[in-house]
Coordinates of C-alpha atoms and ligand atoms in Angstrom, one line a residue:
M40 CA 7.1 47.5 -56.7
S41 CA 9.3 47.0 -59.7
G42 CA 12.2 49.3 -60.6
Y43 CA 9.8 51.4 -62.8
A44 CA 10.6 54.9 -61.6
P45 CA 7.9 57.4 -60.8
P46 CA 7.7 59.8 -63.7
A47 CA 9.2 63.3 -63.6
R48 CA 8.3 66.1 -65.9
L49 CA 11.3 66.8 -68.2
H50 CA 12.5 70.4 -68.6
F51 CA 14.5 72.0 -71.4
P52 CA 15.7 75.6 -71.7
D53 CA 14.2 75.6 -75.2
E54 CA 10.7 75.7 -73.7
G55 CA 10.9 79.5 -73.6
R56 CA 11.7 79.8 -77.3
L57 CA 9.4 76.9 -78.5
P58 CA 5.9 77.5 -77.2
W59 CA 4.7 74.0 -78.4
L60 CA 7.3 72.2 -76.3
A61 CA 5.8 72.7 -72.8
P62 CA 2.4 71.2 -73.7
L63 CA 4.2 68.2 -75.2
L64 CA 6.4 67.7 -72.2
D65 CA 3.3 68.1 -69.9
A66 CA 1.4 65.5 -72.0
Y67 CA 4.3 63.0 -71.7
E68 CA 4.5 63.5 -68.0
I69 CA 0.7 62.8 -67.8
I70 CA 1.2 59.7 -69.9
D71 CA 4.1 58.5 -67.8
R72 CA 2.0 58.9 -64.7
G73 CA -0.7 56.8 -66.2
V74 CA 1.8 54.1 -67.0
H75 CA 3.2 54.2 -63.5
E76 CA -0.3 53.8 -62.1
G77 CA -1.2 51.0 -64.5
V78 CA 2.0 49.1 -63.7
G79 CA 1.5 49.7 -60.0
R80 CA -2.0 48.3 -60.1
A81 CA -0.9 45.2 -62.0
E82 CA 2.0 44.6 -59.7
G83 CA -0.5 44.8 -56.8
Q84 CA -2.3 41.9 -58.5
G85 CA 0.9 39.9 -58.6
R86 CA 2.2 40.8 -62.1
T87 CA 5.8 41.6 -62.8
L88 CA 6.9 44.2 -65.4
A89 CA 9.0 42.5 -68.0
C90 CA 10.1 45.6 -69.8
A91 CA 13.6 46.8 -68.8
K92 CA 16.4 48.9 -70.1
G93 CA 18.1 47.2 -73.1
C94 CA 15.0 45.2 -74.0
S95 CA 13.9 46.3 -77.5
A96 CA 12.3 43.5 -79.4
C97 CA 9.1 45.6 -79.5
C98 CA 10.9 48.4 -81.3
R99 CA 11.8 46.0 -84.0
S100 CA 8.5 44.1 -84.3
H101 CA 6.1 47.0 -84.2
L102 CA 5.7 48.5 -87.6
T103 CA 2.7 50.8 -87.2
I104 CA 3.5 53.1 -84.3
P105 CA 1.1 56.1 -84.3
V106 CA 2.7 59.5 -83.9
Y107 CA 0.8 62.8 -83.7
P108 CA 1.9 66.1 -85.3
L109 CA 3.0 67.6 -82.0
E110 CA 5.0 64.5 -81.3
L111 CA 6.7 64.8 -84.6
M112 CA 7.7 68.4 -83.7
G113 CA 9.3 67.0 -80.6
L114 CA 11.2 64.3 -82.5
Y115 CA 12.4 66.8 -85.1
W116 CA 13.5 69.2 -82.5
Y117 CA 15.2 66.6 -80.3
C118 CA 17.1 65.0 -83.2
S119 CA 18.2 68.3 -84.8
E120 CA 19.0 70.3 -81.7
R121 CA 19.7 67.9 -78.8
L122 CA 21.4 64.8 -80.3
T123 CA 25.2 65.2 -80.5
G124 CA 28.3 63.2 -81.4
D125 CA 28.3 59.6 -82.6
L126 CA 24.6 59.0 -81.7
R127 CA 23.6 62.0 -83.8
G128 CA 25.5 60.5 -86.8
R129 CA 24.0 57.0 -86.2
V130 CA 20.5 58.3 -86.0
A131 CA 20.9 60.6 -89.1
G132 CA 22.3 57.7 -91.1
Q133 CA 19.4 55.4 -90.1
L134 CA 16.8 58.2 -90.8
G135 CA 18.4 58.8 -94.2
A136 CA 18.3 55.1 -95.1
H137 CA 14.9 54.4 -93.7
E138 CA 12.3 52.9 -96.0
E139 CA 8.6 52.5 -95.4
G140 CA 7.7 49.3 -93.6
Q141 CA 11.1 49.0 -91.9
P142 CA 11.4 49.0 -88.1
C143 CA 11.7 52.3 -86.2
P144 CA 14.8 54.3 -87.3
F145 CA 15.4 55.7 -83.8
L146 CA 16.6 52.4 -82.3
V147 CA 20.4 52.4 -82.0
D148 CA 22.2 49.4 -80.5
G149 CA 19.1 48.2 -78.8
A150 CA 18.2 51.5 -77.2
C151 CA 15.9 54.3 -78.0
A152 CA 17.9 57.3 -79.2
V153 CA 15.0 59.7 -78.6
H154 CA 13.9 58.2 -75.3
P155 CA 12.8 61.5 -73.6
M156 CA 10.7 62.3 -76.7
R157 CA 9.5 58.8 -77.6
P158 CA 5.9 58.8 -78.7
M159 CA 2.9 58.2 -76.4
A160 CA 2.4 54.8 -78.0
C161 CA 5.9 53.7 -77.1
R162 CA 5.6 55.0 -73.6
Q163 CA 2.3 53.1 -73.0
F164 CA 3.3 49.8 -74.4
N165 CA 4.4 47.6 -71.4
V166 CA 4.3 43.9 -71.0
F167 CA 4.2 41.8 -67.9
D168 CA 5.8 38.6 -66.7
R169 CA 7.7 37.5 -69.8
V170 CA 10.0 39.4 -72.1
C171 CA 8.8 39.5 -75.7
A172 CA 10.4 37.0 -78.1
E173 CA 12.2 38.5 -81.1
G174 CA 9.5 39.2 -83.7
E175 CA 6.6 38.9 -81.2
D176 CA 4.0 41.6 -80.8
A177 CA 2.5 40.8 -77.4
F178 CA -0.6 42.8 -78.2
H179 CA -1.6 40.0 -80.6
T180 CA 0.1 37.0 -79.0
R181 CA -0.9 37.6 -75.4
R182 CA -3.1 40.6 -75.0
G183 CA -3.6 39.7 -71.3
D184 CA 0.0 40.5 -70.5
V185 CA 0.0 43.9 -72.1
M186 CA -0.5 46.8 -69.6
T187 CA -3.7 48.9 -70.0
P188 CA -3.1 52.3 -68.5
P189 CA -6.2 54.0 -67.0
P190 CA -7.7 55.9 -70.0
R191 CA -8.1 59.2 -68.2
F192 CA -4.4 59.8 -68.4
A193 CA -4.4 59.6 -72.2
D194 CA -7.5 61.8 -72.3
Q195 CA -5.7 64.4 -70.1
A196 CA -2.6 64.3 -72.3
F197 CA -4.6 64.8 -75.5
D198 CA -6.5 67.6 -73.8
R199 CA -3.2 69.3 -73.1
M200 CA -2.1 68.9 -76.7
L201 CA -5.3 69.9 -78.5
P202 CA -4.7 73.7 -78.4
F203 CA -1.7 73.1 -80.7
Y204 CA -4.2 71.8 -83.3
G205 CA -6.3 74.9 -82.9
I206 CA -8.9 73.2 -80.7
T207 CA -8.9 75.6 -77.7
D208 CA -12.5 75.7 -76.5
K209 CA -13.0 73.3 -73.5
R210 CA -16.2 71.8 -75.0
A211 CA -14.6 71.3 -78.4
R212 CA -11.6 69.6 -76.8
K213 CA -13.9 67.2 -74.8
E214 CA -15.8 66.4 -78.0
A215 CA -12.5 65.7 -79.9
I216 CA -11.4 63.3 -77.2
Q217 CA -14.7 61.6 -76.7
T218 CA -15.3 61.0 -80.4
G219 CA -11.7 60.0 -81.2
R220 CA -11.7 62.6 -84.0
L221 CA -8.2 63.7 -83.1
H222 CA -6.8 60.2 -84.0
A223 CA -7.2 61.1 -87.6
L224 CA -4.2 63.3 -87.1
A225 CA -1.9 60.4 -86.3
R226 CA 0.6 59.1 -88.8
V227 CA 2.5 55.9 -88.8
L228 CA 6.1 56.5 -87.6
Q229 CA 7.6 53.8 -89.8
G230 CA 5.7 55.0 -92.8
L231 CA 7.1 58.5 -92.8
D232 CA 9.8 59.9 -95.0
W233 CA 12.6 60.9 -92.6
A234 CA 15.1 62.1 -95.3
K235 CA 14.6 65.8 -94.5
L236 CA 15.3 65.3 -90.9
A237 CA 18.4 63.3 -91.7
A238 CA 19.6 66.1 -93.9
R239 CA 18.9 68.7 -91.3
M240 CA 21.0 66.6 -88.9
G241 CA 23.8 66.6 -91.4
G242 CA 23.4 62.9 -92.4
G243 CA 21.9 63.0 -95.8
T244 CA 20.7 65.0 -98.8
A245 CA 17.4 66.8 -98.6
P246 CA 15.1 65.9 -101.4
D247 CA 13.8 68.8 -103.5
G248 CA 14.5 71.5 -101.0
D249 CA 16.6 73.1 -98.4
G250 CA 16.8 70.2 -96.0
A251 CA 15.2 72.2 -93.2
G252 CA 11.6 71.0 -93.7
S253 CA 9.2 70.7 -90.9
P254 CA 7.4 67.4 -90.1
Ligands
SF4_458 S1 7.3 45.4 -74.7 FE1 8.4 43.4 -74.7 S2 10.3 43.8 -76.0 FE2 9.4 45.8 -75.4 S3 10.6 46.4 -73.5 FE3 8.7 45.3 -72.9 S4 9.2 43.2 -72.6 FE4 10.9 44.1 -73.8
SF4_459 S1 10.7 55.7 -80.8 FE1 12.1 54.6 -79.4 S2 10.8 53.4 -78.0 FE2 9.6 54.0 -79.9 S3 9.8 52.2 -81.3 FE3 11.4 53.8 -81.8 S4 13.2 53.2 -80.7 FE4 11.4 52.1 -79.8

């Protein structure tokens, strides 16, 4: 087995105050379990996970990372209420300066500043056998080296998040997952205007408002 740690569900005291947070953390735990199983299966077939701490070429080369509204809530909360000190200032500065089409603004010194709340797409992107070259998107250059997690985990994670979008009925949730209808909710992380979040963090000026806007 590689050093890829078995996932643990994260807990924050804010879960009592923020009812949307527990479903998101549950969903991330499910996704992480799927990744763990996918990596384990591939390792059983002789593959070696190339991803490791400090490796971040993917964060610079991927420019269309999908992020869902509940995930945006998590990013807004984490940045505005959990990040502190120098890292908070660095992230706020990058968010304030971010322009559409640029790489992810949460990458600081080669590490993800929002690692506990990184989107599902980031969590699921793992590559085997060879570290990505700078500028390489392994999904296009060597699809066979990109890990495919068992799809049931993503289905379960979406099922956990769907009530946040007003889809509570079990049959309706199943339909939303099977048809892929929920994917219409996704936005491109790098295409979003992060200025309001930067201002909320104290790192910029809010455009046309109070700086406390929601995602
Ligand atoms: S996807 Fe590629 S660049 Fe990203 S952590 Fe894995 S090996 Fe490194
Ligand atoms: S959110 Fe984190 S893991 Fe995802 S692209 Fe940005 S820096 Fe990389």
